[in-house]
PDB file of C-alpha atoms in Angstrom:
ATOM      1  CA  UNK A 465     125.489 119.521  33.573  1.00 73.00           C
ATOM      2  CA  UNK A 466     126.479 122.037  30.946  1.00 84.00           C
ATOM      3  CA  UNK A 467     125.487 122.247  27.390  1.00 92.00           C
ATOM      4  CA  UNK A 468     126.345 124.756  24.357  1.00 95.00           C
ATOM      5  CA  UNK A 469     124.158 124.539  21.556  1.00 96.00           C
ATOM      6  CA  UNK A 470     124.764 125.804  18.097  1.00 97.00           C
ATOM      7  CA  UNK A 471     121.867 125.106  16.186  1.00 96.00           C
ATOM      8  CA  UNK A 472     123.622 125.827  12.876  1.00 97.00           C
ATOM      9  CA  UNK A 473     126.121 123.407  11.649  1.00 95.00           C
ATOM     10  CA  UNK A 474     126.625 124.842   8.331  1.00 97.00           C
ATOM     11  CA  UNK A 475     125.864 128.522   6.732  1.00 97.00           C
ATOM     12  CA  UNK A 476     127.112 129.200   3.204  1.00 97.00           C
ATOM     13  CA  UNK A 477     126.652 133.308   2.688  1.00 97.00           C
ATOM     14  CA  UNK A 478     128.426 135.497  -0.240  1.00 97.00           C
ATOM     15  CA  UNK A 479     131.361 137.734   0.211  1.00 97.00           C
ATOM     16  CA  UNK A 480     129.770 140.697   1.978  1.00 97.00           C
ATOM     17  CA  UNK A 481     126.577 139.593   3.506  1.00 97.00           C
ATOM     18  CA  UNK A 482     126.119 139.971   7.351  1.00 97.00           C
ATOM     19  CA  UNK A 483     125.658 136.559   9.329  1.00 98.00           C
ATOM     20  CA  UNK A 484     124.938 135.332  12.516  1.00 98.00           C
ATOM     21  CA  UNK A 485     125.933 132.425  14.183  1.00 98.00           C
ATOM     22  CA  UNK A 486     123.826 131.429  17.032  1.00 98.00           C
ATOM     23  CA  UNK A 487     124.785 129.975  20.657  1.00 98.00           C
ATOM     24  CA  UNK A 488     122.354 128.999  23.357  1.00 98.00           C
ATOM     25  CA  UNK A 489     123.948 127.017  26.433  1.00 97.00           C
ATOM     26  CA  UNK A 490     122.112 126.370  29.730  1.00 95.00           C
ATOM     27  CA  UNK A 491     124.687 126.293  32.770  1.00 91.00           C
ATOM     28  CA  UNK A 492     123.578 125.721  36.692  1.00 88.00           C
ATOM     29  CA  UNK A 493     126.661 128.250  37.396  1.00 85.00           C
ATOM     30  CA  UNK A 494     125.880 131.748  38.430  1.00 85.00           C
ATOM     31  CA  UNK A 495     129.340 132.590  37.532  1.00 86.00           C
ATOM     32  CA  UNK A 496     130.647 131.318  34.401  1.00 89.00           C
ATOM     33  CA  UNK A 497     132.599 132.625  31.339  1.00 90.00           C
ATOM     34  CA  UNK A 498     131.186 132.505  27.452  1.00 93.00           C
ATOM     35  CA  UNK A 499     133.688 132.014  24.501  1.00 94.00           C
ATOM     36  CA  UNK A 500     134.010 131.876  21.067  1.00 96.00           C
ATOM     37  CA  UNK A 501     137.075 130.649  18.816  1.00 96.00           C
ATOM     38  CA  UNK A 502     137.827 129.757  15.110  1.00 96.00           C
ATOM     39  CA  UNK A 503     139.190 126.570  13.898  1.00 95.00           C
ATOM     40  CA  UNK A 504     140.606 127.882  10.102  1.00 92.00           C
ATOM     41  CA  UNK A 505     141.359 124.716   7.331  1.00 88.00           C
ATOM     42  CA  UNK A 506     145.248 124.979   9.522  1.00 85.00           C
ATOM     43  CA  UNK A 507     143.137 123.470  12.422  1.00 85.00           C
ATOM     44  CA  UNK A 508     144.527 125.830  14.516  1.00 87.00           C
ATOM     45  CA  UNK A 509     141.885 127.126  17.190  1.00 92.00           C
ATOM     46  CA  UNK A 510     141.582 130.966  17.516  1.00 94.00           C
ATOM     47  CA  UNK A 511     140.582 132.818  20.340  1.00 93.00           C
ATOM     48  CA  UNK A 512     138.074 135.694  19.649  1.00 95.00           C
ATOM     49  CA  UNK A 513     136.578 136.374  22.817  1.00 93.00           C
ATOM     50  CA  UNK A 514     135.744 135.542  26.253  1.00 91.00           C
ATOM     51  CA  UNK A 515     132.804 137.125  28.106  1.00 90.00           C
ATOM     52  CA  UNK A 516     132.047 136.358  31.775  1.00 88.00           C
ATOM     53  CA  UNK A 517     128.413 136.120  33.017  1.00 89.00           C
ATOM     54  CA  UNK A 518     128.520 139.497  34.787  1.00 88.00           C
ATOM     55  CA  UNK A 519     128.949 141.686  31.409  1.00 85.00           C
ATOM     56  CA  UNK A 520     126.150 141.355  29.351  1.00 83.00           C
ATOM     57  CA  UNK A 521     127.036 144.291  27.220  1.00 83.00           C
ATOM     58  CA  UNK A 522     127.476 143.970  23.766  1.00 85.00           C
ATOM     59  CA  UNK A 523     130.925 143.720  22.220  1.00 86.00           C
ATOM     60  CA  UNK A 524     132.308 145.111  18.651  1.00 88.00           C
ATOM     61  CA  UNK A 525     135.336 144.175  17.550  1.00 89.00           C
ATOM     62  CA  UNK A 526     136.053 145.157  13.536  1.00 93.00           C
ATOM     63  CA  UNK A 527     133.648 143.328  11.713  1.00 95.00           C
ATOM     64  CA  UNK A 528     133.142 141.065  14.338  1.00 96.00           C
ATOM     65  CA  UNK A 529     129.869 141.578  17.269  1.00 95.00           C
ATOM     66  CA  UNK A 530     128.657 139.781  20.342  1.00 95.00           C
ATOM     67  CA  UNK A 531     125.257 140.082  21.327  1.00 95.00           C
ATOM     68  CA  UNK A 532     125.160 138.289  25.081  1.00 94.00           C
ATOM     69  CA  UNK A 533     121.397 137.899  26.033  1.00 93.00           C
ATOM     70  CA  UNK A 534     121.700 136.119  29.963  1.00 92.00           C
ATOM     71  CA  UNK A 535     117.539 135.839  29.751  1.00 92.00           C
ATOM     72  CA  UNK A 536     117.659 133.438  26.446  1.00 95.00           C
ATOM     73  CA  UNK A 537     121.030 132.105  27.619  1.00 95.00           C
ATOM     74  CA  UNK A 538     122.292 132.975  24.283  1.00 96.00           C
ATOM     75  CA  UNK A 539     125.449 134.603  23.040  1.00 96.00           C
ATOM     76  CA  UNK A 540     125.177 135.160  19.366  1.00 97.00           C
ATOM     77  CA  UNK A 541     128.384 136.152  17.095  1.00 97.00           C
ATOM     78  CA  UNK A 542     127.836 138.243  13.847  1.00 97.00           C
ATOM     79  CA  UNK A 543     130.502 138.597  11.060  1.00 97.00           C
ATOM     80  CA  UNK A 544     129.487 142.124   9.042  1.00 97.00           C
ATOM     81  CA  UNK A 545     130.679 142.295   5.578  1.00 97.00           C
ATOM     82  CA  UNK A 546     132.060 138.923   5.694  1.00 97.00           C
ATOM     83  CA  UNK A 547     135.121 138.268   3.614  1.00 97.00           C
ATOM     84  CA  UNK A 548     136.417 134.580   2.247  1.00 96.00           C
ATOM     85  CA  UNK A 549     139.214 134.314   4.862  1.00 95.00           C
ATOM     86  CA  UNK A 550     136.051 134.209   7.399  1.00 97.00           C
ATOM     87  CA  UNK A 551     135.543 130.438   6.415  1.00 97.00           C
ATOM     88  CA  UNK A 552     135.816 128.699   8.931  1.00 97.00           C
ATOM     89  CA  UNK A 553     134.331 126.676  11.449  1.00 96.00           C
ATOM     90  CA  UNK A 554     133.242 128.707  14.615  1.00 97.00           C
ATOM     91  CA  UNK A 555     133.300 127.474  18.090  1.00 97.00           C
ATOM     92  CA  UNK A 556     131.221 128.272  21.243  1.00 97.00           C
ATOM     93  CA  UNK A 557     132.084 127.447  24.608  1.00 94.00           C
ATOM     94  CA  UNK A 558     131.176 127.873  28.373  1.00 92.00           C
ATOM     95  CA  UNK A 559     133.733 127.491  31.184  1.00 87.00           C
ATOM     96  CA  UNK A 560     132.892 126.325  34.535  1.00 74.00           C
ATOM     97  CA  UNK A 561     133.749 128.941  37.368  1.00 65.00           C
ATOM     98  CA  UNK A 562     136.921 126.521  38.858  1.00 59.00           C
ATOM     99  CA  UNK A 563     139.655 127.754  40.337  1.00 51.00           C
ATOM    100  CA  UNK A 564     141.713 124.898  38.917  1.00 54.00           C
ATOM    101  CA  UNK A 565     141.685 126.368  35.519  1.00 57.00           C
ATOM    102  CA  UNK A 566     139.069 126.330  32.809  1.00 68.00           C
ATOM    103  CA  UNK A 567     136.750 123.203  32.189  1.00 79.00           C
ATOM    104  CA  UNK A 568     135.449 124.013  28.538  1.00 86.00           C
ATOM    105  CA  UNK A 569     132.283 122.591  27.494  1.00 89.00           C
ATOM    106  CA  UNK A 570     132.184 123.106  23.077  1.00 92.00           C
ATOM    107  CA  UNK A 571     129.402 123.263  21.069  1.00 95.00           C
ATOM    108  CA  UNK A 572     129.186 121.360  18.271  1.00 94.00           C
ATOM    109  CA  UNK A 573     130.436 124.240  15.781  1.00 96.00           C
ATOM    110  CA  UNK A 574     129.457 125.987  12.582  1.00 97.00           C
ATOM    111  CA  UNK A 575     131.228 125.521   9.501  1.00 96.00           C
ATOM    112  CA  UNK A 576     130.630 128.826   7.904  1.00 98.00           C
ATOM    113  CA  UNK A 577     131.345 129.233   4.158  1.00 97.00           C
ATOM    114  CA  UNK A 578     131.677 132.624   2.681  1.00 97.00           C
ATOM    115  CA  UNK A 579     132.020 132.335  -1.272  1.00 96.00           C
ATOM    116  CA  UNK A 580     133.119 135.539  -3.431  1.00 94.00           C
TER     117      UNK A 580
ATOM    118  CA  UNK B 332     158.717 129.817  19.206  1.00 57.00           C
ATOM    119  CA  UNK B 333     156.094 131.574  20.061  1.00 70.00           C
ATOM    120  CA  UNK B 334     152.289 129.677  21.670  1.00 93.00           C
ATOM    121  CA  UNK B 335     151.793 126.477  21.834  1.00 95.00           C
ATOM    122  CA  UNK B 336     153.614 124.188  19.729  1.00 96.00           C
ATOM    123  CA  UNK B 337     152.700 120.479  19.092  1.00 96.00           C
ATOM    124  CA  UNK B 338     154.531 117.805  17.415  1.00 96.00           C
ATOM    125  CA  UNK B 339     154.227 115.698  15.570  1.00 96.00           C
ATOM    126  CA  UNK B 340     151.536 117.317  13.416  1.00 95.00           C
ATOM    127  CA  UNK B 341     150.930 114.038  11.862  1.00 96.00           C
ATOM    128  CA  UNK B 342     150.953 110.040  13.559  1.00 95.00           C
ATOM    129  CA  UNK B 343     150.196 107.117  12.017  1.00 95.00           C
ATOM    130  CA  UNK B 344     150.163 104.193  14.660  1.00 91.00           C
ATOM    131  CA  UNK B 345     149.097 100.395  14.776  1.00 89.00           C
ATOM    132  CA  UNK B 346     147.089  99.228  17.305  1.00 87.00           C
ATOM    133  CA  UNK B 347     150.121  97.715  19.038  1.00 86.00           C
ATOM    134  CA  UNK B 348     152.321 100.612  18.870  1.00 87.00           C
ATOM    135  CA  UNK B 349     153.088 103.122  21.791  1.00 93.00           C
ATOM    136  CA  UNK B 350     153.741 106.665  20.686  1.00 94.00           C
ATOM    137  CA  UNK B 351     153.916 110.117  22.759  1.00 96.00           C
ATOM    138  CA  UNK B 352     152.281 113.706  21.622  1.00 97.00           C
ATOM    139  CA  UNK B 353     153.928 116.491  22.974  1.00 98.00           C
ATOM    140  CA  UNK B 354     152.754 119.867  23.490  1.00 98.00           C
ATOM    141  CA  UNK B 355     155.185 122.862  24.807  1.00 97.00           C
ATOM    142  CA  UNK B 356     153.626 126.468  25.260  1.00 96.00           C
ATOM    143  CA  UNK B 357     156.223 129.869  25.653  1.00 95.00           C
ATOM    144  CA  UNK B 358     153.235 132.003  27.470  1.00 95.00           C
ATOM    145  CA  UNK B 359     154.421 131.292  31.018  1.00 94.00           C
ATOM    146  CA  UNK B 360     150.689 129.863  31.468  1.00 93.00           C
ATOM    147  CA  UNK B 361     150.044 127.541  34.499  1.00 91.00           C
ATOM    148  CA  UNK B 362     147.291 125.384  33.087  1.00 91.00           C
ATOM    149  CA  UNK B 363     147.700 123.169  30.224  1.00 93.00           C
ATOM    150  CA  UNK B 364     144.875 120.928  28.456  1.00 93.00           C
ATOM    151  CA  UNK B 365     144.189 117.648  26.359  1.00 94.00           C
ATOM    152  CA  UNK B 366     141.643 118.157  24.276  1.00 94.00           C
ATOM    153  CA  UNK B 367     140.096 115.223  20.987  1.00 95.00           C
ATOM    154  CA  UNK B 368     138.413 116.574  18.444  1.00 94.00           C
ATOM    155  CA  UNK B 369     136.707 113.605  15.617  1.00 92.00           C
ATOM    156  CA  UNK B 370     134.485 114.093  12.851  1.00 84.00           C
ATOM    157  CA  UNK B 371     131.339 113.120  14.594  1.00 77.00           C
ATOM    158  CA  UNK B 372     131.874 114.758  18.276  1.00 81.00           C
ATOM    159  CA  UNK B 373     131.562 118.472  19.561  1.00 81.00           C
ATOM    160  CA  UNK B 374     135.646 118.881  21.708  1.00 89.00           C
ATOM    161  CA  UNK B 375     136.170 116.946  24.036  1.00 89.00           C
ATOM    162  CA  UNK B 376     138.311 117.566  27.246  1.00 89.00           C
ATOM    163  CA  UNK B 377     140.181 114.796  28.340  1.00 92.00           C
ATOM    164  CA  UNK B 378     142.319 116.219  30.771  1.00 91.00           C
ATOM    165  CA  UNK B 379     143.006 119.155  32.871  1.00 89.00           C
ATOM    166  CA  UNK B 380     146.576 120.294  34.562  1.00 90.00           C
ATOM    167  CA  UNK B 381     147.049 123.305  37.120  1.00 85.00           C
ATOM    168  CA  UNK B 382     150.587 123.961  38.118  1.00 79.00           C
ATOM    169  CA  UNK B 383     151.599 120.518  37.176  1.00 76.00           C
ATOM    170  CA  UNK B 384     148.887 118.362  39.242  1.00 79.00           C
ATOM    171  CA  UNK B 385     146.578 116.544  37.296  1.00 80.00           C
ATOM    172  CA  UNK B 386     142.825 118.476  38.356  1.00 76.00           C
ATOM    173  CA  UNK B 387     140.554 116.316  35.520  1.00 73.00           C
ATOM    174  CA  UNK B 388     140.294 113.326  34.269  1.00 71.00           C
ATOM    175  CA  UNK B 389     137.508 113.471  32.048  1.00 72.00           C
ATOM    176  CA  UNK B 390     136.542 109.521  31.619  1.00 81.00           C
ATOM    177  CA  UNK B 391     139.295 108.628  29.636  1.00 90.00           C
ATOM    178  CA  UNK B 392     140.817 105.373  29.014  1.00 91.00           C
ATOM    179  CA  UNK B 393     143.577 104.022  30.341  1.00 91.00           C
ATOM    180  CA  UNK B 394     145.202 103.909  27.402  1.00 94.00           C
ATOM    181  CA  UNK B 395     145.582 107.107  27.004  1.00 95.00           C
ATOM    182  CA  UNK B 396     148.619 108.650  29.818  1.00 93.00           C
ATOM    183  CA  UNK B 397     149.166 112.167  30.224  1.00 93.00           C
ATOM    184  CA  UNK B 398     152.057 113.572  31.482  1.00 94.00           C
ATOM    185  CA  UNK B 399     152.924 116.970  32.700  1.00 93.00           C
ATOM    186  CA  UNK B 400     156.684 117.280  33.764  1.00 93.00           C
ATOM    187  CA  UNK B 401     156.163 121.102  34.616  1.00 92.00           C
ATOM    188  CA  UNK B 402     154.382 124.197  33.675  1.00 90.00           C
ATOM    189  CA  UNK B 403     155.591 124.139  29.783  1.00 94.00           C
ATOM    190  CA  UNK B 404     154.875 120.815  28.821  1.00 96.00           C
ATOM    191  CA  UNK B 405     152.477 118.272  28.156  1.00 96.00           C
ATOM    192  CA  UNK B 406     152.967 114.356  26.797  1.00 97.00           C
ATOM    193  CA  UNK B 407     149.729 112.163  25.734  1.00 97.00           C
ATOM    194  CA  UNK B 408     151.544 108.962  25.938  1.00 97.00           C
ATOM    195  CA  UNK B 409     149.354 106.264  23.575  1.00 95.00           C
ATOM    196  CA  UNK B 410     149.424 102.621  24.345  1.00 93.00           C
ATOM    197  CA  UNK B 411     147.376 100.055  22.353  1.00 93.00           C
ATOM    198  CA  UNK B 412     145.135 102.314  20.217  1.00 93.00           C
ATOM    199  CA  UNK B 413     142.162 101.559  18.749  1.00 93.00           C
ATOM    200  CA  UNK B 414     140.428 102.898  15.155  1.00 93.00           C
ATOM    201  CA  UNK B 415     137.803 105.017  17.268  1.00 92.00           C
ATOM    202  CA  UNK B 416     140.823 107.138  18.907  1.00 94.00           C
ATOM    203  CA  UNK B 417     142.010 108.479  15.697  1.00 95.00           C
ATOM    204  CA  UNK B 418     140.918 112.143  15.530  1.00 96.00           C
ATOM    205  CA  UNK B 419     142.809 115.575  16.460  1.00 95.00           C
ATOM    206  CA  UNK B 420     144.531 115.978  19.602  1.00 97.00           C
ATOM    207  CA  UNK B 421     144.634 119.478  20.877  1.00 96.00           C
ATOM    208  CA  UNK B 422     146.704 121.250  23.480  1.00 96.00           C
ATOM    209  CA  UNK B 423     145.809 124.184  24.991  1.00 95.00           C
ATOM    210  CA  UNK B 424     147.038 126.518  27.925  1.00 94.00           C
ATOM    211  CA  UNK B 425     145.791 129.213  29.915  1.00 91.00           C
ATOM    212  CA  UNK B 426     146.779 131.472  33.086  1.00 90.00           C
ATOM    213  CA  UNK B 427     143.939 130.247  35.801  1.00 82.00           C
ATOM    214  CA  UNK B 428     140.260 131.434  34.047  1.00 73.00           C
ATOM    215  CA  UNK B 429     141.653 133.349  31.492  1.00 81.00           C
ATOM    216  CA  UNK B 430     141.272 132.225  27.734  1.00 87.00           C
ATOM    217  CA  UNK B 431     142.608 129.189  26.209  1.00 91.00           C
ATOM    218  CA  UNK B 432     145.402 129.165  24.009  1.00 93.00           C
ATOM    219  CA  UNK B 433     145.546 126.265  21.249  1.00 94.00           C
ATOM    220  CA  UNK B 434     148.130 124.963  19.557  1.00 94.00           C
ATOM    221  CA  UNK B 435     147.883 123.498  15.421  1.00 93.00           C
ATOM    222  CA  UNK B 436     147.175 119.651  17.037  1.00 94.00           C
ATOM    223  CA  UNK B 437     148.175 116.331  15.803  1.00 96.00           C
ATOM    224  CA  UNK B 438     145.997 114.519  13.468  1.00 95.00           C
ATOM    225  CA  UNK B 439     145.790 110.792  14.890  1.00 96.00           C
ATOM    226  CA  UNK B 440     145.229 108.073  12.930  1.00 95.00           C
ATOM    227  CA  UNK B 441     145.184 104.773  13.969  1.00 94.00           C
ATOM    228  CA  UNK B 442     145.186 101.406  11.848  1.00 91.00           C
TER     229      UNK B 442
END
């Protein structure tokens, strides 16, 4: 069975700190695809990125970095210079390799607060 | 419109009422997903569609009844409620593996 992990369900930082959120999921799959969205106060979830098991280079996007680690089964996200409107809670996922579209397995979340 | 759009935003419902959530996407996507989100669970997925067949049924009650009349929409027809089932009802598409798009959900609650 799959299983995402965040370890963190809350971090509170201050406007302009660095953060990590952390993601460790354990999969039977050899082919599978990693994910992360954002779930603002709207409720709204928002795609950031998807990352299939193949890649494990690291991704920068902005402010925003993915550090995919297949040995630890982890795929960490890091906010640099975080900013209020980063609040939010943060979701990790893993997708089943299925041709009949994408089975999504969460992890709990992390409500991340970043005060000014 | 633009996404995935889901109305109504907001259902209040007895335990003996039956309602429908609908959930239309404009992204010409050919999968289309239930998901319930509640305060004390990580998302769950309650049911999958691919080009309009039904490919997951995730151990859901009976009294909740999708409905997928073709590639843009999506119905969670709700029959008989209980308290435990109020939460957030997502839909979400996507074009075979590719990323899920959500839409704003409705929040559930039921009395």
């Amino acid at each position: 069975a799959q299983k995402v992990t965040q370890a963190q369900t809350e971090i509170s930082v201050v406007e302009k700190e660095d953060v990590t959120l952390d993601c460790v999921y354990e999969t039977r799959d050899t082919t599978y695809y990693l994910f992360w969205y954002k779930q603002p106060p709207s409720g709204e979830l928002v795609f950031l990125i998807r990352r299939n098991s193949f890649d494990e280079q690291n991704e920068i996007s902005g402010r925003y970095s993915w550090n995919f680690q297949k040995s630890t089964s982890s795929f960490n996200f890091t906010i640099t210079a975080s900013q209020v409107v980063d609040s939010a809670v943060y979701f990790c996922a893993l997708s089943e390799h299925n041709n009949a579209g994408n089975m999504l397995t969460f992890g709990g979340g992390t409500r991340l607060m970043v005060k000014p | 419109e633009t996404g995935v759009t889901q109305t109504p935003r907001h259902l209040v419902m007895g335990m003996t009422n039956k309602k429908s959530l609908k959930c239309e996407q404009h992204l010409g996507h050919n999968a289309m997903y239930w998901y319930k989100q509640s305060a004390k669970k990580p998302l769950e997925l309650m049911f999958v569609y691919s080009l309009e067949e039904r490919v997951e049924n995730n151990s859901v009650p009976s009294r909740f009844s999708p409905e997928c009349p073709n590639s843009s929409h999506l119905f969670l027809h709700l029959h008989t409620l209980q308290p435990e089932d109020s939460a957030l009802y997502l839909c979400a598409s996507s074009q075979d593996l590719d990323e899920q798009f959500f839409g704003p959900g409705t929040r559930l609650t039921v009395l």
